[in-house]
């Protein structure tokens, strides 16, 4: 496990947690998704769920190395939690609103 990889993964997880908390507490959403998100609190909770799954998947999976497979089930459960969070994110979106194209 490299220190740089660990730092980058922790930074990504911290940024995602900040985005989720911002959506829950203030109703803030990123500018790129703002036009489609109709339930920002639900979207924020789903970001936090996905973030927790991502942390479990990353830190119990690839950073443990190929020789240590005792934590592999936790990594698989983390991947399932990420998928569940993405499904909940879909419930927070309005499918009738089109996305803005950069054309």
Short mmCIF file of C-alpha atoms in Angstrom, two decimals:
data_model
loop_
_atom_site.label_atom_id
_atom_site.label_comp_id
_atom_site.label_asym_id
_atom_site.label_seq_id
_atom_site.Cartn_x
_atom_site.Cartn_y
_atom_site.Cartn_z
CA UNK A 1 0.00 0.00 0.00
CA UNK A 2 1.50 3.26 -1.11
CA UNK A 3 1.14 6.36 1.01
CA UNK A 4 0.17 8.42 -2.02
CA UNK A 5 -2.63 6.04 -3.01
CA UNK A 6 -3.91 5.95 0.53
CA UNK A 7 -3.86 9.75 0.76
CA UNK A 8 -5.67 10.19 -2.56
CA UNK A 9 -8.35 7.65 -1.63
CA UNK A 10 -8.89 9.29 1.75
CA UNK A 11 -9.09 12.73 0.11
CA UNK A 12 -11.69 11.52 -2.40
CA UNK A 13 -13.77 9.97 0.38
CA UNK A 14 -13.54 13.16 2.45
CA UNK A 15 -14.63 15.33 -0.50
CA UNK A 16 -17.60 13.06 -1.21
CA UNK A 17 -18.59 13.15 2.46
CA UNK A 18 -18.44 16.95 2.35
CA UNK A 19 -20.68 17.05 -0.72
CA UNK A 20 -23.16 14.70 0.94
CA UNK A 21 -23.21 16.71 4.16
CA UNK A 22 -23.65 19.94 2.21
CA UNK A 23 -26.66 18.47 0.43
CA UNK A 24 -28.20 17.25 3.68
CA UNK A 25 -27.67 20.34 5.81
CA UNK A 26 -27.92 23.19 3.30
CA UNK A 27 -29.65 21.65 0.27
CA UNK A 28 -26.50 22.42 -1.76
CA UNK A 29 -25.81 20.34 -4.84
CA UNK A 30 -22.95 20.50 -7.35
CA UNK A 31 -23.54 22.85 -10.25
CA UNK A 32 -23.27 20.08 -12.85
CA UNK A 33 -26.19 18.13 -11.33
CA UNK A 34 -28.24 20.98 -9.89
CA UNK A 35 -30.88 21.06 -12.62
CA UNK A 36 -31.90 17.40 -12.18
CA UNK A 37 -31.76 16.90 -8.40
CA UNK A 38 -35.21 17.49 -6.96
CA UNK A 39 -34.60 15.93 -3.51
CA UNK A 40 -31.23 17.23 -2.31
CA UNK A 41 -31.45 15.72 1.20
CA UNK A 42 -32.17 12.24 -0.17
CA UNK A 43 -29.38 12.72 -2.69
CA UNK A 44 -27.02 13.74 0.12
CA UNK A 45 -27.88 10.67 2.19
CA UNK A 46 -27.31 8.45 -0.83
CA UNK A 47 -23.92 10.09 -1.40
CA UNK A 48 -22.96 9.30 2.21
CA UNK A 49 -24.10 5.68 1.83
CA UNK A 50 -22.11 5.33 -1.39
CA UNK A 51 -19.14 6.99 0.29
CA UNK A 52 -19.20 4.52 3.19
CA UNK A 53 -19.37 1.62 0.74
CA UNK A 54 -16.53 3.08 -1.28
CA UNK A 55 -14.39 3.40 1.83
CA UNK A 56 -15.08 -0.22 2.81
CA UNK A 57 -14.44 -1.44 -0.72
CA UNK A 58 -11.19 0.47 -1.16
CA UNK A 59 -9.60 0.08 2.25
CA UNK A 60 -10.59 -3.56 2.79
CA UNK A 61 -9.96 -4.61 -0.81
CA UNK A 62 -7.10 -3.47 -3.03
CA UNK A 63 -5.03 -1.77 -0.32
CA UNK A 64 -4.73 -5.01 1.66
CA UNK A 65 -2.79 -6.81 -1.07
CA UNK A 66 -3.38 -10.09 -2.89
CA UNK A 67 -2.03 -12.28 -0.08
CA UNK A 68 -4.46 -11.08 2.59
CA UNK A 69 -7.94 -12.28 1.62
CA UNK A 70 -9.50 -12.29 5.11
CA UNK A 71 -11.09 -8.90 4.50
CA UNK A 72 -12.33 -9.64 0.96
CA UNK A 73 -15.96 -10.20 2.06
CA UNK A 74 -16.01 -6.68 3.53
CA UNK A 75 -14.80 -5.29 0.21
CA UNK A 76 -17.58 -7.11 -1.63
CA UNK A 77 -20.19 -5.83 0.83
CA UNK A 78 -18.76 -2.34 0.32
CA UNK A 79 -19.25 -2.66 -3.44
CA UNK A 80 -22.87 -3.73 -2.89
CA UNK A 81 -23.41 -0.72 -0.61
CA UNK A 82 -21.98 1.58 -3.31
CA UNK A 83 -24.44 0.11 -5.80
CA UNK A 84 -27.35 0.55 -3.36
CA UNK A 85 -26.37 4.20 -2.84
CA UNK A 86 -26.31 4.79 -6.59
CA UNK A 87 -29.81 3.31 -6.87
CA UNK A 88 -31.07 5.67 -4.16
CA UNK A 89 -29.45 8.58 -6.00
CA UNK A 90 -31.71 7.76 -8.93
CA UNK A 91 -34.75 8.30 -6.70
CA UNK A 92 -33.53 11.81 -5.90
CA UNK A 93 -33.41 12.82 -9.57
CA UNK A 94 -36.20 14.07 -11.79
CA UNK A 95 -36.00 12.02 -15.01
CA UNK A 96 -38.20 14.49 -16.88
CA UNK A 97 -35.63 17.28 -16.65
CA UNK A 98 -33.00 17.06 -19.37
CA UNK A 99 -29.35 17.60 -18.61
CA UNK A 100 -27.63 20.67 -20.02
CA UNK A 101 -25.27 19.99 -22.89
CA UNK A 102 -22.10 21.98 -23.26
CA UNK A 103 -22.70 22.76 -26.91
#
